[in-house]
Tab-separated table of C-alpha atoms in Angstrom:
chain	number	residue	atom	x	y	z
Q	1	ASN	CA	-22.109	-3.911	-4.848
Q	2	GLU	CA	-21.402	-0.213	-5.254
Q	3	GLY	CA	-18.337	-0.575	-3.054
Q	4	ASN	CA	-17.134	-3.513	-5.147
Q	5	GLU	CA	-17.464	-1.450	-8.327
Q	6	TYR	CA	-15.408	1.379	-6.855
Q	7	PHE	CA	-12.862	-1.160	-5.623
Q	8	LYS	CA	-12.475	-2.630	-9.112
Q	9	GLU	CA	-11.911	0.897	-10.419
Q	10	ARG	CA	-9.246	1.381	-7.705
Q	11	ASP	CA	-11.224	4.292	-6.280
Q	12	TYR	CA	-10.616	3.099	-2.757
Q	13	ARG	CA	-11.850	6.214	-0.963
Q	14	LYS	CA	-15.288	5.918	-2.543
Q	15	ALA	CA	-15.218	2.184	-1.886
Q	16	VAL	CA	-14.675	2.887	1.823
Q	17	ILE	CA	-17.638	5.294	1.826
Q	18	ALA	CA	-19.885	2.763	0.067
Q	19	TYR	CA	-18.974	-0.120	2.397
Q	20	THR	CA	-19.491	2.193	5.384
Q	21	GLU	CA	-22.977	3.071	4.145
Q	22	GLY	CA	-23.673	-0.639	3.852
Q	23	LEU	CA	-22.575	-1.206	7.440
Q	24	LYS	CA	-24.842	1.620	8.626
Q	25	LYS	CA	-27.816	-0.434	7.466
Q	26	LYS	CA	-27.033	-2.834	10.330
Q	27	CYS	CA	-27.819	-5.959	8.375
Q	28	GLU	CA	-28.870	-8.859	10.580
Q	29	GLU	CA	-26.831	-11.340	8.530
Q	30	PRO	CA	-23.430	-11.677	10.269
Q	31	GLU	CA	-21.774	-13.094	7.152
Q	32	LEU	CA	-22.741	-10.098	5.004
Q	33	SER	CA	-21.529	-7.699	7.691
Q	34	ALA	CA	-18.255	-9.650	7.817
Q	35	VAL	CA	-17.936	-9.218	4.044
Q	36	LEU	CA	-18.513	-5.468	4.340
Q	37	HIS	CA	-15.867	-5.128	7.069
Q	38	THR	CA	-13.393	-7.269	5.126
Q	39	ASN	CA	-13.862	-5.329	1.895
Q	40	ARG	CA	-13.681	-1.974	3.646
Q	41	GLY	CA	-10.511	-3.158	5.314
Q	42	ALA	CA	-9.072	-4.062	1.912
Q	43	ALA	CA	-9.832	-0.573	0.606
Q	44	GLN	CA	-8.363	1.031	3.733
Q	45	PHE	CA	-5.273	-1.118	3.301
Q	46	HIS	CA	-4.737	0.255	-0.213
Q	47	LEU	CA	-5.037	3.777	1.148
Q	48	GLY	CA	-2.306	3.024	3.678
Q	49	ASN	CA	-4.721	3.172	6.620
Q	50	TYR	CA	-3.392	-0.022	8.154
Q	51	ARG	CA	-4.780	0.547	11.651
Q	52	SER	CA	-8.292	1.122	10.302
Q	53	ALA	CA	-7.908	-1.879	8.018
Q	54	LEU	CA	-6.879	-3.992	11.001
Q	55	ASN	CA	-9.892	-2.838	12.999
Q	56	ASP	CA	-12.154	-3.956	10.148
Q	57	ALA	CA	-10.405	-7.329	10.014
Q	58	ILE	CA	-10.931	-7.728	13.770
Q	59	GLN	CA	-14.629	-6.918	13.443
Q	60	ALA	CA	-15.032	-9.289	10.495
Q	61	LYS	CA	-13.339	-12.093	12.432
Q	62	LYS	CA	-15.634	-11.524	15.404
Q	63	LEU	CA	-18.646	-11.835	13.133
Q	64	LYS	CA	-17.268	-14.886	11.338
Q	65	PRO	CA	-14.328	-16.538	13.163
Q	66	THR	CA	-13.576	-18.852	10.217
Q	67	HIS	CA	-13.432	-16.008	7.676
Q	68	LEU	CA	-10.011	-16.648	6.129
Q	69	LYS	CA	-9.985	-13.477	4.036
Q	70	ALA	CA	-10.389	-11.385	7.167
Q	71	ILE	CA	-7.623	-13.328	8.892
Q	72	ILE	CA	-5.298	-12.865	5.914
Q	73	ARG	CA	-6.074	-9.153	5.865
Q	74	GLY	CA	-5.401	-8.835	9.583
Q	75	ALA	CA	-2.082	-10.646	9.246
Q	76	LEU	CA	-1.061	-8.322	6.404
Q	77	CYS	CA	-1.982	-5.279	8.476
Q	78	HIS	CA	0.146	-6.499	11.370
Q	79	LEU	CA	3.044	-6.934	8.947
Q	80	GLU	CA	2.711	-3.358	7.750
Q	81	LEU	CA	2.471	-2.169	11.354
Q	82	LYS	CA	5.585	-4.260	12.128
Q	83	ASN	CA	3.682	-6.305	14.712
Q	84	PHE	CA	5.402	-9.493	13.612
Q	85	SER	CA	4.398	-11.641	16.585
Q	86	GLU	CA	0.761	-10.665	16.098
Q	87	ALA	CA	0.997	-11.402	12.373
Q	88	ILE	CA	2.316	-14.885	13.195
Q	89	ALA	CA	-0.520	-15.439	15.685
Q	90	TRP	CA	-3.132	-14.494	13.084
Q	91	CYS	CA	-1.517	-16.813	10.549
Q	92	GLU	CA	-1.502	-19.670	13.041
Q	93	GLU	CA	-5.180	-19.066	13.733
Q	94	GLY	CA	-5.952	-19.192	10.019
Q	95	LEU	CA	-3.826	-22.276	9.454
Q	96	GLN	CA	-5.848	-24.056	12.111
Q	97	ILE	CA	-8.788	-23.565	9.753
Q	98	ASP	CA	-6.907	-24.442	6.562
Q	99	SER	CA	-3.379	-25.756	7.064
Q	100	LYS	CA	-2.623	-25.559	3.326
Q	101	GLU	CA	-3.744	-21.962	2.751
Q	102	LYS	CA	-0.836	-20.727	0.627
Q	103	LYS	CA	-1.260	-17.034	1.425
Q	104	LEU	CA	-1.091	-17.670	5.160
Q	105	VAL	CA	1.945	-19.922	4.747
Q	106	GLU	CA	3.702	-17.148	2.815
Q	107	ILE	CA	2.726	-14.403	5.257
Q	108	ARG	CA	3.790	-16.575	8.201
Q	109	ALA	CA	7.200	-17.209	6.622
Q	110	LYS	CA	7.658	-13.515	5.930
Q	111	ALA	CA	6.637	-12.562	9.481
Q	112	ASP	CA	9.013	-15.177	10.910
Q	113	ARG	CA	11.838	-13.783	8.814
Q	114	LEU	CA	11.183	-10.135	9.645
Q	115	LYS	CA	10.883	-10.949	13.339
Q	116	LEU	CA	14.178	-12.808	13.101
Q	117	VAL	CA	16.087	-10.235	11.119
Q	118	GLY	CA	14.620	-6.899	12.357
Q	119	GLY	CA	16.984	-3.953	12.271
Q	120	SER	CA	17.786	-1.004	10.095
Q	121	PHE	CA	17.514	-1.343	6.334
Q	122	TRP	CA	20.771	-2.444	4.714
Q	123	ARG	CA	21.479	-0.059	1.865
Q	124	SER	CA	24.502	0.077	-0.393
Q	125	HIS	CA	27.377	-0.413	2.036
Q	126	LEU	CA	29.453	-3.322	3.181
Q	127	PHE	CA	31.381	-3.281	6.428
Q	128	SER	CA	34.867	-4.686	6.907
Q	129	PRO	CA	35.416	-5.746	10.529
Q	130	LEU	CA	39.140	-5.877	9.833
Q	131	SER	CA	39.633	-2.261	8.853
Q	132	GLY	CA	36.480	-0.816	10.356
Q	133	ARG	CA	35.785	0.920	7.057
Q	134	VAL	CA	32.716	0.999	4.858
Q	135	LEU	CA	33.212	-0.592	1.465
Q	136	GLY	CA	31.656	0.725	-1.704
Q	137	ILE	CA	28.986	-0.880	-3.834
Q	138	ASP	CA	31.692	-1.484	-6.460
Q	139	LEU	CA	32.495	-4.814	-4.762
Q	140	LEU	CA	29.086	-6.062	-5.844
Q	141	CYS	CA	29.480	-4.630	-9.321
Q	142	GLU	CA	32.809	-6.420	-9.727
Q	143	ARG	CA	31.056	-9.685	-8.910
Q	144	ASN	CA	28.060	-8.914	-11.115
Q	145	ILE	CA	25.690	-9.102	-8.148
Q	146	LYS	CA	22.434	-7.190	-8.496
Q	147	LEU	CA	20.954	-5.413	-5.496
Q	148	VAL	CA	17.395	-4.266	-4.898
Q	149	LEU	CA	17.327	-1.400	-2.407
Q	150	GLU	CA	13.600	-0.808	-2.091
Q	151	PRO	CA	11.652	-4.074	-1.921
Q	152	SER	CA	7.905	-3.790	-1.720
Q	153	LEU	CA	4.858	-5.931	-1.285
Q	154	ASN	CA	3.498	-6.528	-4.768
Q	155	GLU	CA	-0.124	-7.222	-4.019
Q	156	GLU	CA	-2.907	-7.507	-6.538
Q	157	GLU	CA	-6.507	-7.830	-5.450
Q	158	GLU	CA	-9.859	-8.307	-7.021
Q	159	ILE	CA	-13.377	-8.631	-5.694
Q	160	SER	CA	-15.067	-11.979	-6.169
Q	161	ASP	CA	-18.360	-13.168	-4.676
Q	162	GLY	CA	-18.404	-10.017	-2.583
Q	163	LEU	CA	-15.048	-10.756	-0.956
Q	164	ALA	CA	-11.631	-9.223	-1.450
Q	165	GLU	CA	-9.278	-11.829	-2.910
Q	166	ILE	CA	-5.629	-11.422	-2.003
Q	167	SER	CA	-2.668	-12.634	-4.020
Q	168	LEU	CA	0.834	-12.413	-2.599
Q	169	ASP	CA	3.614	-12.516	-5.142
Q	170	GLY	CA	5.914	-14.848	-3.243
Q	171	PHE	CA	8.301	-14.164	-0.418
Q	172	HIS	CA	9.859	-10.770	0.246
Q	173	SER	CA	12.647	-9.489	2.417
Q	174	GLU	CA	12.187	-5.950	3.638
Q	175	ASN	CA	14.688	-5.494	6.461
Q	176	ALA	CA	18.328	-6.233	6.931
Q	177	THR	CA	19.611	-8.916	9.246
Q	178	GLY	CA	21.547	-8.257	12.395
Q	179	ALA	CA	24.380	-10.042	10.611
Q	180	LYS	CA	25.575	-7.997	7.633
Q	181	VAL	CA	27.506	-9.066	4.586
Q	182	HIS	CA	31.174	-8.506	5.334
Q	183	LEU	CA	34.593	-8.820	3.777
Q	184	ASP	CA	36.979	-11.340	5.362
Q	185	ALA	CA	40.777	-11.324	5.573
Q	186	GLU	CA	41.062	-13.097	2.208
Q	187	GLY	CA	38.943	-10.515	0.436
Q	188	SER	CA	35.883	-12.747	0.155
Q	189	LEU	CA	32.334	-11.756	0.979
Q	190	ASN	CA	30.347	-13.578	3.657
Q	191	TRP	CA	26.581	-13.167	3.425
Q	192	PRO	CA	23.650	-13.683	5.787
Q	193	VAL	CA	21.470	-16.235	3.950
Q	194	LEU	CA	17.916	-17.283	4.725
Q	195	PHE	CA	16.488	-20.725	3.900
Q	196	LEU	CA	12.704	-21.027	3.760
Q	197	TYR	CA	10.764	-24.292	4.059
Q	198	PRO	CA	7.235	-23.306	2.957
Q	199	GLU	CA	5.719	-26.738	3.528
Q	200	HIS	CA	6.431	-26.551	7.262
Q	201	GLU	CA	6.553	-22.756	7.698
Q	202	GLN	CA	10.104	-23.080	9.024
Q	203	THR	CA	13.321	-21.172	8.380
Q	204	ASP	CA	17.071	-21.562	8.776
Q	205	PHE	CA	19.401	-18.585	9.010
Q	206	ILE	CA	23.115	-18.714	8.207
Q	207	ALA	CA	24.822	-15.580	9.508
Q	208	ALA	CA	28.007	-15.921	7.419
Q	209	PHE	CA	27.703	-17.956	4.213
Q	210	HIS	CA	31.064	-17.707	2.404
Q	211	GLU	CA	30.530	-16.713	-1.208
Q	212	ASN	CA	32.642	-19.641	-2.426
Q	213	SER	CA	30.841	-22.244	-0.298
Q	214	ARG	CA	28.479	-24.663	-2.012
Q	215	PHE	CA	24.852	-25.000	-1.014
Q	216	ILE	CA	25.168	-28.771	-0.676
Q	217	ASP	CA	27.879	-28.311	1.961
Q	218	HIS	CA	25.536	-26.246	4.111
Q	219	LEU	CA	22.659	-28.658	3.567
Q	220	MET	CA	24.839	-31.528	4.776
Q	221	VAL	CA	25.493	-29.654	8.018
Q	222	MET	CA	21.966	-28.316	8.492
Q	223	PHE	CA	20.372	-31.728	7.986
Q	224	ALA	CA	23.035	-33.917	9.571
Q	225	GLU	CA	20.204	-34.611	12.006
Q	226	LEU	CA	16.606	-34.441	10.888
Q	227	PRO	CA	14.787	-31.419	12.328
Q	228	PRO	CA	12.005	-32.094	14.850
Q	229	TRP	CA	9.369	-30.689	12.502
Q	230	ASP	CA	10.245	-33.241	9.781
Q	231	LEU	CA	8.003	-35.973	11.144
Q	232	GLU	CA	8.012	-37.864	7.837
Q	233	ARG	CA	11.834	-37.841	7.698
Q	234	LYS	CA	11.909	-36.460	4.157
Q	235	TYR	CA	14.345	-33.562	4.552
Q	236	LEU	CA	17.539	-35.315	3.530
Q	237	PRO	CA	20.153	-33.287	1.581
Q	238	SER	CA	19.866	-35.599	-1.422
Q	239	ASN	CA	16.080	-35.305	-1.368
Q	240	LEU	CA	15.853	-31.521	-1.529
Q	241	GLU	CA	15.464	-29.016	-4.336
Q	242	LEU	CA	16.425	-25.359	-3.940
Q	243	TYR	CA	14.821	-22.434	-5.736
Q	244	PHE	CA	14.812	-18.680	-5.851
Q	245	GLU	CA	11.959	-16.502	-7.027
Q	246	ASP	CA	12.146	-13.835	-9.715
Q	247	GLU	CA	9.382	-11.666	-8.309
Q	248	GLU	CA	9.369	-9.208	-11.196
Q	249	ARG	CA	8.461	-11.965	-13.658
Q	250	ALA	CA	6.706	-14.223	-11.132
Q	251	GLU	CA	8.974	-17.120	-12.119
Q	252	MET	CA	10.909	-19.707	-10.127
Q	253	TYR	CA	14.460	-20.889	-10.802
Q	254	GLU	CA	15.910	-24.145	-9.518
Q	255	LEU	CA	19.445	-23.953	-8.130
Q	256	ASN	CA	22.186	-26.485	-8.510
Q	257	PRO	CA	23.168	-27.478	-4.934
Q	258	GLU	CA	26.710	-28.056	-6.201
Q	259	HIS	CA	26.989	-24.369	-7.077
Q	260	THR	CA	28.505	-21.811	-4.762
Q	261	LEU	CA	26.604	-18.883	-3.338
Q	262	LEU	CA	28.511	-16.542	-5.650
Q	263	GLN	CA	27.491	-18.549	-8.713
Q	264	VAL	CA	23.848	-18.274	-7.681
Q	265	LEU	CA	24.080	-14.564	-6.890
Q	266	GLN	CA	25.572	-13.990	-10.334
Q	267	HIS	CA	22.541	-15.519	-12.051
Q	268	GLN	CA	21.079	-12.970	-14.445
Q	269	ARG	CA	17.690	-13.071	-12.689
Q	270	TYR	CA	18.864	-13.153	-9.064
Q	271	PHE	CA	18.355	-9.898	-7.192
Q	272	VAL	CA	19.517	-9.568	-3.587
Q	273	LYS	CA	16.884	-7.844	-1.474
Q	274	ALA	CA	17.764	-6.002	1.726
Q	275	GLY	CA	21.218	-7.545	1.846
Q	276	THR	CA	19.904	-11.039	2.568
Q	277	PRO	CA	19.926	-13.705	-0.162
Q	278	THR	CA	16.954	-16.039	0.218
Q	279	VAL	CA	16.340	-19.540	-1.125
Q	280	LEU	CA	13.351	-21.867	-0.845
Q	281	ALA	CA	13.736	-25.590	-0.177
Q	282	PHE	CA	11.253	-28.300	-1.202
Q	283	VAL	CA	11.187	-32.078	-1.043
Q	284	LYS	CA	11.557	-33.501	-4.556
Q	285	GLN	CA	8.294	-34.489	-6.215
Q	286	SER	CA	6.318	-33.901	-3.022
Q	287	ALA	CA	2.598	-33.236	-3.183
Q	288	PHE	CA	3.183	-29.853	-1.553
Q	289	SER	CA	5.794	-28.742	-4.111
Q	290	LYS	CA	3.581	-29.823	-7.003
Q	291	LYS	CA	0.746	-27.737	-5.603
Q	292	TYR	CA	3.062	-24.827	-4.817
Q	293	PHE	CA	4.446	-24.700	-8.350
Q	294	SER	CA	1.064	-25.217	-9.983
Q	295	GLY	CA	0.408	-22.278	-12.279
Q	296	LYS	CA	3.913	-20.872	-11.872
Q	297	LYS	CA	6.541	-20.752	-14.575
Q	298	VAL	CA	9.452	-22.811	-13.281
Q	299	HIS	CA	12.940	-22.965	-14.787
Q	300	ARG	CA	14.359	-26.320	-13.764
Q	301	LEU	CA	17.874	-27.677	-14.102
């Protein structure tokens, strides 16, 4: 309880000390010991001690294999340590316990994306393969495209029933893709674009999405044949809704599939993170999408 009070006050160092003192008592109740490890791991995480936080998550999971909060914490630690394959494995383990656990779905999607796109962080330059020269950020300014150079994990936590509750504020993109946005011979920009399918924890990656191409045109190609993971045969171009997330305001915006990539990027609340535009795709009126959007402010067409 003392550790929880310090945690609520964001005094994470004292919280770590308190939880450690609790663990020294060697309580014979495995569940309480799992709680102490999980909460200490949460405090360590906030202090940036990701390896120590991971060790606590491992211990908590040993004591209580079905402890989802420990599994979520471990997956987050692996993300911070850039162990993307391990993060995915932890998410898969947790999803075996609860296949609809939103936090694990989000972490899994992020880990998949970062594993896919790994590479150096894309800053404020565009490369022209034609001239071999680096283009200035003014190309984005001319198009009224807004760039976020330093994305971060916006995580808020609180202690409830003795456990650290974790809330992830949507999807994030921290690293650049191997494919970079580039200028073609006609003076148009071609972007790497990531499609996320949260319901199935799947992704699609388009290495060169022409800024004047429409989303519906890509959907028609991507879903010309139903993907193997769409067992219910619901992912038809006409049956999909596309969204992007305004993470600063925690709001969702529906896209018009008839719009071009440039039109979407020019939206007043669209911010390109790490050089990779990202959109989320949902089946219209599906039970999953209704649950996903529950409690969120959604701007629909």
